[in-house]
Amino acid sequence: MIQLKKIDKYYDAKFQRTFILKGVNLEVKQGEFVTIMGPSGAGKSTLLNIIGLLDEPSAGEYYFWDEPAHKIKEKQKVQYHRSHIGFIFQAFHLIDELNVYENIETPLVYRSVKGKERKAMVADLLDRFNMVAKKDLFPSQLSGGQQQLVAIARAIIGSPKLLLADEPTGNLHSEQGEMIMKLLKKLNEEGMTIIQVTHNEDFAQYGTRVVKLIDGLIREDYQVENRK
Amino acid sequence: MILKVVIRNLLKHPFLNLVKVIGLSLALTGIVFIALFLKNELSYDSYHSKSDRIYRYTITDPDFLGGKHFARTINPGYIPELKEAIPELENFTRLMPVRGGLIKYEERFYNINEAFECDSTFFQVFDARLLIGDKQKVLGNPASMVVTESFAKRVFGETNPVGKVLTLPAGQFYGEQQDFTVQGMMKDFPSNSHFYPDFITTPGADQFANSWAWTYLLLAENANPENVKSGISVYLKNNRETNPEEMDTQVHLQKLNDIHLKSHKLREIEPAGSLTNIYVLTIAALILLLISISNYANLNMGMTGFSAKYMFVNKLLGSSKYSIASYFFIEGLFIVVTTSILSLMIAFPINSLIAKMYGLNLLNGNTFSVAVIVLLFNLSALILGMTPVVSFVSSLFRNRTKRNVSPKMAKGRVSSALIIFQYGFSIALIVSVIVISKQTRYALNSSIGVNEDNIVCFESVHSSIQQKFKVLKAELLKYNSIESVSAMMEPPGGEANDMFPFEMEGYKTDEQNQEYDRIGVFPCDYSFASIFNLQFLSGENFSKKNTDADGSGEYIINEAAMHRLGYSEPDKITGKEFRLIFSAPGSGIEIPGGKIIGVVKDFHLQSLKSAVEPLVFFKRENLWLLNFVISYKPEMQAQALNDMKTVWNSLFPEYPFQYEHVGAMYKKVYKAELLQARLLSVFTTIALFISSMGLFGMALISTQRRVKEIGVRKVNGARVSEIVTMLNRDYLMWVGVAFIIASPVAWYAMNRWLENFAYKTGLNWWIFLATGLLALGIALLTVSIQSWKAATRNPVEALRYE
């Protein structure tokens, strides 16, 4: 599904080139739940952003379902964001001015889904996440875990093939974190491909595979044995 | 230390800070000039120490010249008797214009712009600084003259003028030539005086009896003007009226200070100032003040976000509320000082421009006023500009984390109100500019002789030149470049006020009012209708000579006169027998009786503010033809003017060759309106500029605030175009609201303004549509720059976790 070949990402300062990623090769198959781990500044988020088409590699090739993603234009990227990729973030990134219902609805609006259909889809998700009672609340009125739930709901409402999670539990205490991880695992079991970045060794055990990144290089890549 | 950081931070955002400074400077400069102009206009004639007791005396009589209200009083010989009769009347002075426009000194003629024959009491009523001479004695004898400094310099150079003899040449208004002796010299009258005579002089013989004079009364202290008025009425009834029982004469007293702005009588010394202009300018100044300062405050508010981190770290390091507040204060001080310097730099060239165009040196002698205005403006900018910042500083000290101190703007409600208000004013201003320009253009284009602008006028030529009109005309027509030469009673733009009794075949005079049944008259040369291309509705033009035998006299009337005489079809009135009656015993003047030979379409000689009066045109030779008009072939302008000069100098070598284009003369008639249009367009541009800059700042702030939201939306599949639309929508809505609010206000205001005119262009819907689109377009352009920038940013930057 995803194939990265010799991906470099660097910034040029006056006299030297700083590499964030160097020669990253990575293949992710459909249905995998990959955890990218590594110390701060290892390039985890950059790698995730490149996979999510939010950032461009400085060199190398990236194939998304055999399409050369390193070559596609800005306009086509929008199409990918609309139908193939969902995002969740450490800081949740809900829109403060919109309530729960409207936040979840946003991607559907951009995909020009009809109002009635939207309503049904959002209601369905709210039901599934047990959040029906909270649909009129604003993000500031929710706990961190609840906010992340909304963010996940928003990310998957368009049923994307790929869910990218950048430290989804980083802002949550462990109980809420586990709840989120269980949900991600369930989504994975239902067939969604997930790539997450995390610091937490325990939470890595929810996935199927771990990739360890140090100073922009992949140092380890192994399957999880005792999956939680 | 603070200053260093302030300067560094200001330089970090050069564009936004420049916007602040330019916005404030433009407004400040505008306000300074408006204030000085208003000061000049509103202080008219108040420099006279007794100005609150001086009144101008006028009378109206419905039976006399149609009850028209003249600024001058006719036959004011009785005024000294009033002083005897009314104890509350302390003094008086009469000003009689010195006509003819020329005065002779040592065989050379000099132009007089304005001069009066006056009573010896002039200096007891009015203030004027005498450089030579004693106020009590200088006008003591007949034919004593006091000249102004500039006139003395023009005529006598540096030599002492006292004792010099000036000669007023013989002319039709003074039977004989007259000599005056200079007895004193006075300072020129200030610009805020409603008269600026070159000289004043006591008359040679008592000429006040049969003349017109502006009459000023000095009331005793604490006198009640109403008592004086009724006193004059009683006097007139007892002494002047042939039929005291039916006296219709109304007495009017007008305060000296009110003359400049509130007096719109006929034959004023100078055209009155415009009260509308005063209102318009006051409003413009207020708008500028409000827009610029609110804008400055707005930008300040938005920019606090830039230094939020600096402030937060400072706070952690232990700085106090006051040291942070002082940072903003110094920043503000820096801005207003720069603003003042920039304003002064703009002000000087503008002042010399105004001085050149309107002869008004506004900065001169007003240093103190300017300093006060600049100080007040800066102070209010500083205080009001700091207000939003203060709330920021206090929120900084209330909250714990930096994330929460970025400016929150109560859902932007204040700011949107601001934009609605700024754009509302801008829209109203644009509408006003369009309407005023349109009306002025319409008025100018409707005036006679303006369209091709190939007609020049020699205004109020001296009577000895009038006598030679025939020769001048014959000589001029020999030249290939000259098209036509004519002469007329009133100059283009002048008032035709004279009325004669008349007789007409089939016309029944009103029995009651027989003596007063008169019609407006206009003596002219036979080519008058052709030079101005008047349109004949019926009949034909004058025959090509200026004298006719009794019985074959020729009269042309305008449409208004046709209606006045009771006809509605031009063809029916042409050919009717008609005669104007002129009775001045001993003058030897007779107007030949004859027929109405033609009817011309109404045309505008006078300003479009007054309705076209009924007029009868008739030919005269060498009499009452005060103004010469000459048209030339448009493509030969230089040649024609040269030829005119040649002819003039050969016929009248000692008289100055002075002419003006008719177009320029009409522009003088609409001087106030043209000035309004010009000033308003300047202020509209400034207001629009400042508002747009404000909008720009707002957009900057708002997109900054919404960076995260934009990022989230993009990640969720929003296109750049969708983001731009979302960001622009609110602003456009605000401009729309501003338009809805401003339109009816502008419509009402402009309707009122147009009421000044008897003939007006309509308030078309397209004016409003165009204005709305213009405002919307400018707003859209301004905001889209920001929106586009925000929408095309990489969302990764926005969503990076801090």
Tab-separated table of C-alpha atoms in Angstrom, chain A residues 49 54-55 74-75 78-79 81-82 87 89-91 93-98 106-107 110 154 171, chain B residues 411 705-706 708-709 712-720 722-723 726 794-796 798-801:
chain	number	residue	atom	x	y	z
A	49	ASN	CA	3.804	13.904	7.492
A	54	LEU	CA	1.479	17.049	4.289
A	55	ASP	CA	5.198	17.338	3.665
A	74	GLU	CA	-1.335	20.074	-4.831
A	75	LYS	CA	-4.837	19.675	-6.225
A	78	VAL	CA	-6.651	17.364	-1.689
A	79	GLN	CA	-8.365	14.345	-3.226
A	81	HIS	CA	-6.928	13.879	1.953
A	82	ARG	CA	-10.585	13.720	1.214
A	87	PHE	CA	-5.286	12.140	10.677
A	89	PHE	CA	-2.863	14.483	16.459
A	90	GLN	CA	-1.425	14.715	19.931
A	91	ALA	CA	-3.100	18.111	20.431
A	93	HIS	CA	-6.750	19.849	16.741
A	94	LEU	CA	-10.471	20.131	16.927
A	95	ILE	CA	-11.970	23.387	15.659
A	96	ASP	CA	-12.802	25.365	18.799
A	97	GLU	CA	-15.608	27.282	17.157
A	98	LEU	CA	-17.494	24.154	16.111
A	106	THR	CA	-16.406	18.794	8.508
A	107	PRO	CA	-14.677	16.294	6.183
A	110	TYR	CA	-15.646	19.067	1.914
A	154	ARG	CA	-13.659	12.945	12.442
A	171	ASN	CA	-1.760	14.432	25.953
B	411	LYS	CA	-15.577	36.635	18.715
B	705	ARG	CA	-5.967	33.415	15.073
B	706	ARG	CA	-7.382	30.805	12.755
B	708	LYS	CA	-4.829	26.075	13.420
B	709	GLU	CA	-8.388	25.872	12.186
B	712	VAL	CA	-7.221	21.253	10.416
B	713	ARG	CA	-9.635	22.001	7.644
B	714	LYS	CA	-6.971	21.498	5.007
B	715	VAL	CA	-5.954	18.181	6.493
B	716	ASN	CA	-9.598	17.223	6.345
B	717	GLY	CA	-9.748	17.882	2.676
B	718	ALA	CA	-10.540	21.562	2.209
B	719	ARG	CA	-9.326	23.177	-1.010
B	720	VAL	CA	-7.463	26.472	-1.028
B	722	GLU	CA	-12.775	26.802	-0.053
B	723	ILE	CA	-10.546	28.205	2.673
B	726	MET	CA	-14.551	30.851	4.163
B	794	ASN	CA	1.585	24.213	4.745
B	795	PRO	CA	-0.717	22.912	7.462
B	796	VAL	CA	2.176	21.049	9.050
B	798	ALA	CA	0.174	25.179	11.906
B	799	LEU	CA	-0.395	21.805	13.471
B	800	ARG	CA	3.045	21.259	14.917
B	801	TYR	CA	2.642	20.742	18.604
